[in-house]
Structure formats: C-alpha cells, structure tokens
C-alpha cells in the first residue's frame, strides 16, 4: 500500500485548482494534469484523514471504464504518461494516480443516471411521486429498480456546496447560456449538447450496469461529466463509474425496502452520523478502523468489477 497523498505539490507545473479529491495543473495550452489524491469528502466537507490507495483505485477504475466504454463517446484521455510531464522528483506523486487529459470546456451540469430509487431520488419520490419531474409508478419501495434508467441532471456546485437536482429543461437552458461562445460557428447549440449528454449518459450507464451485473455488482446510480472541444464534440471527462461517483451494491445482499450496503464512502457517512458534528468544516478525524475498512471497500470494488488486483 502506497503512502497516502492528501495533497499534491507539483512545482514544475502551474496549479489551476483543487477540488474535493483532484488537483489540476496546466501542462500546456491544450492539456491538463489531473492528480487524484486520497482525500475523502463527506456531506460536502473534505475530511482531514486520507484513505490509503483511494486515488490509485479511482484512477485505475476510471481508466478501466474509459477503455471499455470508449466506443460510446470520446473521452478526455491523451495517452501521455503523467510521469513524463513533471520533474523527476515529482514522479512519485503522480504514479498510478494521475492522468494527462485534453483541455475541454465542461458542460455546466452533472449528468446523473439512476437505475434505482435511492438517495435524494428516494426523498424526491416520496414527496412528489417523481424524480426531477419524471413521473414514476406509484408504490415503489426504497431501492426499487426503475422500469428503465432515467436521466436526472444536477447543477454543479462549488466545493463545500451541494449540487441541486434540476429538470432536463433547466439543464438545456444552462448549457445554452454557458456554451454560447464556445459553440459559435460549430452549427451546434447548448440545448443540443444537453440532449446528446443525456443520451450518452444513459448509454454509458446501461452498458456498464449490464457488465457489472455479471460481476455481482449493482450500479444503482452514477454521475458523469462531459465537456466539449473547439469543434463542439462531446467528450466524457473527469472520472467514470467509480465509488466516488456511483452507488455500487453487492447483488447478493440487495433487497427492496432498505438502503443496501455499498462499495463507497457510505461506511464513513454511517460513522459520521453517530457523532455530534454539524456537517460543516472542519470535518472530524476518522478512527484507524474506519480508514482501513473504507480503503478495503474501495479496493474490493475495483477487484470485483475488473477482475484485477491493484498493484
């Protein structure tokens, strides 16, 4: 197990920003270096303790899906070795946990696909009988499988803020407003890109969930992010189908009516719910057992899905 990396410190490249998990650096005008740290956020707060190997697991899993699903939509990968774009004494920071990607203009939405009624979707369904305005059959139980996957976009929030579910029409409006300059002269518009992102997201989820089912894992829902190049071509960016962006349930313990156990940071959330913490920064420290069990969950998800062992 590698030494945990809470925060990268690449001095040979310009730091552009830090998200909840990823640090982003400029390689040149066309490419970025994205370093996936071992940070973990819960309730939109970055916790002080890193989870060993989490960044390596996320990177390896995203690469697995980028390769497997590349025929559906182009992605951000360049194929450039991250170790080749940093100084020699910085290579350890990027080894196995970084990607050199194309610089793309992100769509201003989270492309969420749900196959099951859980999380904020379950709350929405209980209140309205719908999720993001999509009417669903009456009488569904918590964690029930939907008749078919649904696209339920969300707004993109800044670090520390919450994403908010929005309607597809609102997603189209946001894309139209945000991409008007980038799409000038391409013959495309933001509303069309939102529709394309919806169709791509559902196709990605459908193929991935069918594959995962054969490995004994249910993908209950997931979040994709998309961006466009100068020609307005849609690309899959950020990460794809990892425990940070998806709910993975072991199929052998799934049943309706409960929130099933999952291969993600739910173990941490459950621990935090036992504390008298206001869910605002700074976050509390985690016991060694919680850190170890969370790390094991991430590794198990990767190994079960890919059939590979993290080196």
mmCIF file with all atom_site columns, C-alpha atoms in Angstrom, residues 186-297:
data_model
loop_
_atom_site.group_PDB
_atom_site.id
_atom_site.type_symbol
_atom_site.label_atom_id
_atom_site.label_alt_id
_atom_site.label_comp_id
_atom_site.label_asym_id
_atom_site.label_entity_id
_atom_site.label_seq_id
_atom_site.pdbx_PDB_ins_code
_atom_site.Cartn_x
_atom_site.Cartn_y
_atom_site.Cartn_z
_atom_site.occupancy
_atom_site.B_iso_or_equiv
_atom_site.pdbx_formal_charge
_atom_site.auth_seq_id
_atom_site.auth_comp_id
_atom_site.auth_asym_id
_atom_site.auth_atom_id
_atom_site.pdbx_PDB_model_num
ATOM 1   C CA . UNK A 1 186 ? -19.936 24.963  -34.977 1.00 0.00 ? 186 UNK A CA 1
ATOM 2   C CA . UNK A 1 187 ? -23.581 24.693  -36.031 1.00 0.00 ? 187 UNK A CA 1
ATOM 3   C CA . UNK A 1 188 ? -24.428 23.332  -32.579 1.00 0.00 ? 188 UNK A CA 1
ATOM 4   C CA . UNK A 1 189 ? -26.143 24.808  -29.567 1.00 0.00 ? 189 UNK A CA 1
ATOM 5   C CA . UNK A 1 190 ? -26.194 24.120  -25.836 1.00 0.00 ? 190 UNK A CA 1
ATOM 6   C CA . UNK A 1 191 ? -29.647 22.550  -25.831 1.00 0.00 ? 191 UNK A CA 1
ATOM 7   C CA . UNK A 1 192 ? -28.476 20.008  -28.406 1.00 0.00 ? 192 UNK A CA 1
ATOM 8   C CA . UNK A 1 193 ? -25.387 19.245  -26.308 1.00 0.00 ? 193 UNK A CA 1
ATOM 9   C CA . UNK A 1 194 ? -27.579 18.643  -23.249 1.00 0.00 ? 194 UNK A CA 1
ATOM 10  C CA . UNK A 1 195 ? -29.639 16.159  -25.257 1.00 0.00 ? 195 UNK A CA 1
ATOM 11  C CA . UNK A 1 196 ? -26.503 14.462  -26.527 1.00 0.00 ? 196 UNK A CA 1
ATOM 12  C CA . UNK A 1 197 ? -25.115 14.261  -22.978 1.00 0.00 ? 197 UNK A CA 1
ATOM 13  C CA . UNK A 1 198 ? -28.369 12.710  -21.759 1.00 0.00 ? 198 UNK A CA 1
ATOM 14  C CA . UNK A 1 199 ? -28.322 10.041  -24.457 1.00 0.00 ? 199 UNK A CA 1
ATOM 15  C CA . UNK A 1 200 ? -24.625 9.299   -23.923 1.00 0.00 ? 200 UNK A CA 1
ATOM 16  C CA . UNK A 1 201 ? -25.033 9.092   -20.151 1.00 0.00 ? 201 UNK A CA 1
ATOM 17  C CA . UNK A 1 202 ? -27.883 6.600   -20.383 1.00 0.00 ? 202 UNK A CA 1
ATOM 18  C CA . UNK A 1 203 ? -25.952 4.504   -22.925 1.00 0.00 ? 203 UNK A CA 1
ATOM 19  C CA . UNK A 1 204 ? -22.860 4.512   -20.704 1.00 0.00 ? 204 UNK A CA 1
ATOM 20  C CA . UNK A 1 205 ? -24.836 3.566   -17.614 1.00 0.00 ? 205 UNK A CA 1
ATOM 21  C CA . UNK A 1 206 ? -26.761 0.822   -19.399 1.00 0.00 ? 206 UNK A CA 1
ATOM 22  C CA . UNK A 1 207 ? -23.661 -0.905  -20.765 1.00 0.00 ? 207 UNK A CA 1
ATOM 23  C CA . UNK A 1 208 ? -21.720 -0.511  -17.527 1.00 0.00 ? 208 UNK A CA 1
ATOM 24  C CA . UNK A 1 209 ? -24.554 -1.772  -15.326 1.00 0.00 ? 209 UNK A CA 1
ATOM 25  C CA . UNK A 1 210 ? -25.077 -4.811  -17.544 1.00 0.00 ? 210 UNK A CA 1
ATOM 26  C CA . UNK A 1 211 ? -21.363 -5.618  -17.303 1.00 0.00 ? 211 UNK A CA 1
ATOM 27  C CA . UNK A 1 212 ? -21.272 -5.059  -13.528 1.00 0.00 ? 212 UNK A CA 1
ATOM 28  C CA . UNK A 1 213 ? -24.283 -7.325  -13.009 1.00 0.00 ? 213 UNK A CA 1
ATOM 29  C CA . UNK A 1 214 ? -22.196 -10.154 -14.405 1.00 0.00 ? 214 UNK A CA 1
ATOM 30  C CA . UNK A 1 215 ? -19.603 -9.418  -11.713 1.00 0.00 ? 215 UNK A CA 1
ATOM 31  C CA . UNK A 1 216 ? -22.167 -9.482  -8.906  1.00 0.00 ? 216 UNK A CA 1
ATOM 32  C CA . UNK A 1 217 ? -22.445 -5.708  -8.519  1.00 0.00 ? 217 UNK A CA 1
ATOM 33  C CA . UNK A 1 218 ? -25.474 -3.468  -8.992  1.00 0.00 ? 218 UNK A CA 1
ATOM 34  C CA . UNK A 1 219 ? -24.758 0.086   -10.153 1.00 0.00 ? 219 UNK A CA 1
ATOM 35  C CA . UNK A 1 220 ? -27.697 1.868   -8.566  1.00 0.00 ? 220 UNK A CA 1
ATOM 36  C CA . UNK A 1 221 ? -26.858 5.285   -9.984  1.00 0.00 ? 221 UNK A CA 1
ATOM 37  C CA . UNK A 1 222 ? -23.904 7.252   -11.231 1.00 0.00 ? 222 UNK A CA 1
ATOM 38  C CA . UNK A 1 223 ? -22.752 10.730  -12.187 1.00 0.00 ? 223 UNK A CA 1
ATOM 39  C CA . UNK A 1 224 ? -20.936 11.615  -15.402 1.00 0.00 ? 224 UNK A CA 1
ATOM 40  C CA . UNK A 1 225 ? -19.362 14.863  -16.502 1.00 0.00 ? 225 UNK A CA 1
ATOM 41  C CA . UNK A 1 226 ? -18.975 15.956  -20.098 1.00 0.00 ? 226 UNK A CA 1
ATOM 42  C CA . UNK A 1 227 ? -17.008 18.613  -21.930 1.00 0.00 ? 227 UNK A CA 1
ATOM 43  C CA . UNK A 1 228 ? -16.598 19.848  -25.499 1.00 0.00 ? 228 UNK A CA 1
ATOM 44  C CA . UNK A 1 229 ? -13.626 20.609  -27.719 1.00 0.00 ? 229 UNK A CA 1
ATOM 45  C CA . UNK A 1 230 ? -13.268 23.530  -30.130 1.00 0.00 ? 230 UNK A CA 1
ATOM 46  C CA . UNK A 1 231 ? -15.464 21.737  -32.690 1.00 0.00 ? 231 UNK A CA 1
ATOM 47  C CA . UNK A 1 232 ? -18.237 21.220  -30.133 1.00 0.00 ? 232 UNK A CA 1
ATOM 48  C CA . UNK A 1 233 ? -17.612 17.467  -29.937 1.00 0.00 ? 233 UNK A CA 1
ATOM 49  C CA . UNK A 1 234 ? -18.870 15.926  -26.707 1.00 0.00 ? 234 UNK A CA 1
ATOM 50  C CA . UNK A 1 235 ? -16.295 14.123  -24.527 1.00 0.00 ? 235 UNK A CA 1
ATOM 51  C CA . UNK A 1 236 ? -16.557 12.152  -21.290 1.00 0.00 ? 236 UNK A CA 1
ATOM 52  C CA . UNK A 1 237 ? -14.355 13.921  -18.714 1.00 0.00 ? 237 UNK A CA 1
ATOM 53  C CA . UNK A 1 238 ? -13.424 13.879  -15.019 1.00 0.00 ? 238 UNK A CA 1
ATOM 54  C CA . UNK A 1 239 ? -13.955 10.315  -13.764 1.00 0.00 ? 239 UNK A CA 1
ATOM 55  C CA . UNK A 1 240 ? -16.271 7.490   -14.732 1.00 0.00 ? 240 UNK A CA 1
ATOM 56  C CA . UNK A 1 241 ? -18.166 4.899   -12.704 1.00 0.00 ? 241 UNK A CA 1
ATOM 57  C CA . UNK A 1 242 ? -16.017 4.952   -9.576  1.00 0.00 ? 242 UNK A CA 1
ATOM 58  C CA . UNK A 1 243 ? -17.138 4.500   -5.955  1.00 0.00 ? 243 UNK A CA 1
ATOM 59  C CA . UNK A 1 244 ? -16.906 8.295   -5.574  1.00 0.00 ? 244 UNK A CA 1
ATOM 60  C CA . UNK A 1 245 ? -19.330 8.985   -8.420  1.00 0.00 ? 245 UNK A CA 1
ATOM 61  C CA . UNK A 1 246 ? -21.595 5.920   -8.191  1.00 0.00 ? 246 UNK A CA 1
ATOM 62  C CA . UNK A 1 247 ? -23.502 3.675   -5.825  1.00 0.00 ? 247 UNK A CA 1
ATOM 63  C CA . UNK A 1 248 ? -22.223 0.105   -6.103  1.00 0.00 ? 248 UNK A CA 1
ATOM 64  C CA . UNK A 1 249 ? -24.266 -2.528  -4.268  1.00 0.00 ? 249 UNK A CA 1
ATOM 65  C CA . UNK A 1 250 ? -23.283 -6.189  -3.780  1.00 0.00 ? 250 UNK A CA 1
ATOM 66  C CA . UNK A 1 251 ? -26.011 -8.087  -5.645  1.00 0.00 ? 251 UNK A CA 1
ATOM 67  C CA . UNK A 1 252 ? -26.087 -10.894 -3.092  1.00 0.00 ? 252 UNK A CA 1
ATOM 68  C CA . UNK A 1 253 ? -27.183 -8.581  -0.251  1.00 0.00 ? 253 UNK A CA 1
ATOM 69  C CA . UNK A 1 254 ? -29.595 -6.384  -2.241  1.00 0.00 ? 254 UNK A CA 1
ATOM 70  C CA . UNK A 1 255 ? -33.265 -6.226  -1.408  1.00 0.00 ? 255 UNK A CA 1
ATOM 71  C CA . UNK A 1 256 ? -36.010 -3.625  -1.693  1.00 0.00 ? 256 UNK A CA 1
ATOM 72  C CA . UNK A 1 257 ? -37.166 -1.611  1.292   1.00 0.00 ? 257 UNK A CA 1
ATOM 73  C CA . UNK A 1 258 ? -33.728 -0.804  2.756   1.00 0.00 ? 258 UNK A CA 1
ATOM 74  C CA . UNK A 1 259 ? -30.695 1.210   1.778   1.00 0.00 ? 259 UNK A CA 1
ATOM 75  C CA . UNK A 1 260 ? -28.359 -1.613  0.724   1.00 0.00 ? 260 UNK A CA 1
ATOM 76  C CA . UNK A 1 261 ? -24.709 -1.800  1.828   1.00 0.00 ? 261 UNK A CA 1
ATOM 77  C CA . UNK A 1 262 ? -22.425 -0.231  -0.740  1.00 0.00 ? 262 UNK A CA 1
ATOM 78  C CA . UNK A 1 263 ? -18.855 -0.141  -2.021  1.00 0.00 ? 263 UNK A CA 1
ATOM 79  C CA . UNK A 1 264 ? -18.231 3.525   -1.415  1.00 0.00 ? 264 UNK A CA 1
ATOM 80  C CA . UNK A 1 265 ? -17.844 6.038   1.382   1.00 0.00 ? 265 UNK A CA 1
ATOM 81  C CA . UNK A 1 266 ? -21.185 5.092   2.959   1.00 0.00 ? 266 UNK A CA 1
ATOM 82  C CA . UNK A 1 267 ? -19.227 3.382   5.733   1.00 0.00 ? 267 UNK A CA 1
ATOM 83  C CA . UNK A 1 268 ? -17.704 6.767   6.569   1.00 0.00 ? 268 UNK A CA 1
ATOM 84  C CA . UNK A 1 269 ? -21.053 8.534   6.354   1.00 0.00 ? 269 UNK A CA 1
ATOM 85  C CA . UNK A 1 270 ? -22.598 5.988   8.729   1.00 0.00 ? 270 UNK A CA 1
ATOM 86  C CA . UNK A 1 271 ? -19.782 6.563   11.231  1.00 0.00 ? 271 UNK A CA 1
ATOM 87  C CA . UNK A 1 272 ? -20.117 10.345  10.975  1.00 0.00 ? 272 UNK A CA 1
ATOM 88  C CA . UNK A 1 273 ? -23.853 10.102  11.640  1.00 0.00 ? 273 UNK A CA 1
ATOM 89  C CA . UNK A 1 274 ? -23.009 8.713   15.103  1.00 0.00 ? 274 UNK A CA 1
ATOM 90  C CA . UNK A 1 275 ? -21.127 11.906  16.005  1.00 0.00 ? 275 UNK A CA 1
ATOM 91  C CA . UNK A 1 276 ? -22.397 15.230  17.276  1.00 0.00 ? 276 UNK A CA 1
ATOM 92  C CA . UNK A 1 277 ? -20.985 17.047  14.243  1.00 0.00 ? 277 UNK A CA 1
ATOM 93  C CA . UNK A 1 278 ? -22.810 19.857  12.414  1.00 0.00 ? 278 UNK A CA 1
ATOM 94  C CA . UNK A 1 279 ? -21.601 18.613  8.984   1.00 0.00 ? 279 UNK A CA 1
ATOM 95  C CA . UNK A 1 280 ? -19.649 21.794  8.405   1.00 0.00 ? 280 UNK A CA 1
ATOM 96  C CA . UNK A 1 281 ? -15.903 22.295  8.036   1.00 0.00 ? 281 UNK A CA 1
ATOM 97  C CA . UNK A 1 282 ? -13.659 21.356  9.657   1.00 0.00 ? 282 UNK A CA 1
ATOM 98  C CA . UNK A 1 283 ? -14.545 17.698  9.490   1.00 0.00 ? 283 UNK A CA 1
ATOM 99  C CA . UNK A 1 284 ? -13.745 15.285  12.327  1.00 0.00 ? 284 UNK A CA 1
ATOM 100 C CA . UNK A 1 285 ? -10.816 12.869  12.295  1.00 0.00 ? 285 UNK A CA 1
ATOM 101 C CA . UNK A 1 286 ? -11.557 9.258   11.456  1.00 0.00 ? 286 UNK A CA 1
ATOM 102 C CA . UNK A 1 287 ? -10.564 6.266   13.616  1.00 0.00 ? 287 UNK A CA 1
ATOM 103 C CA . UNK A 1 288 ? -7.950  3.934   12.134  1.00 0.00 ? 288 UNK A CA 1
ATOM 104 C CA . UNK A 1 289 ? -10.532 1.153   11.769  1.00 0.00 ? 289 UNK A CA 1
ATOM 105 C CA . UNK A 1 290 ? -12.875 3.343   9.700   1.00 0.00 ? 290 UNK A CA 1
ATOM 106 C CA . UNK A 1 291 ? -9.980  4.403   7.455   1.00 0.00 ? 291 UNK A CA 1
ATOM 107 C CA . UNK A 1 292 ? -8.836  0.803   6.951   1.00 0.00 ? 292 UNK A CA 1
ATOM 108 C CA . UNK A 1 293 ? -12.313 -0.560  6.233   1.00 0.00 ? 293 UNK A CA 1
ATOM 109 C CA . UNK A 1 294 ? -13.058 2.258   3.789   1.00 0.00 ? 294 UNK A CA 1
ATOM 110 C CA . UNK A 1 295 ? -9.790  1.613   1.940   1.00 0.00 ? 295 UNK A CA 1
ATOM 111 C CA . UNK A 1 296 ? -10.671 -2.092  1.771   1.00 0.00 ? 296 UNK A CA 1
ATOM 112 C CA . UNK A 1 297 ? -14.121 -1.297  0.325   1.00 0.00 ? 297 UNK A CA 1
#
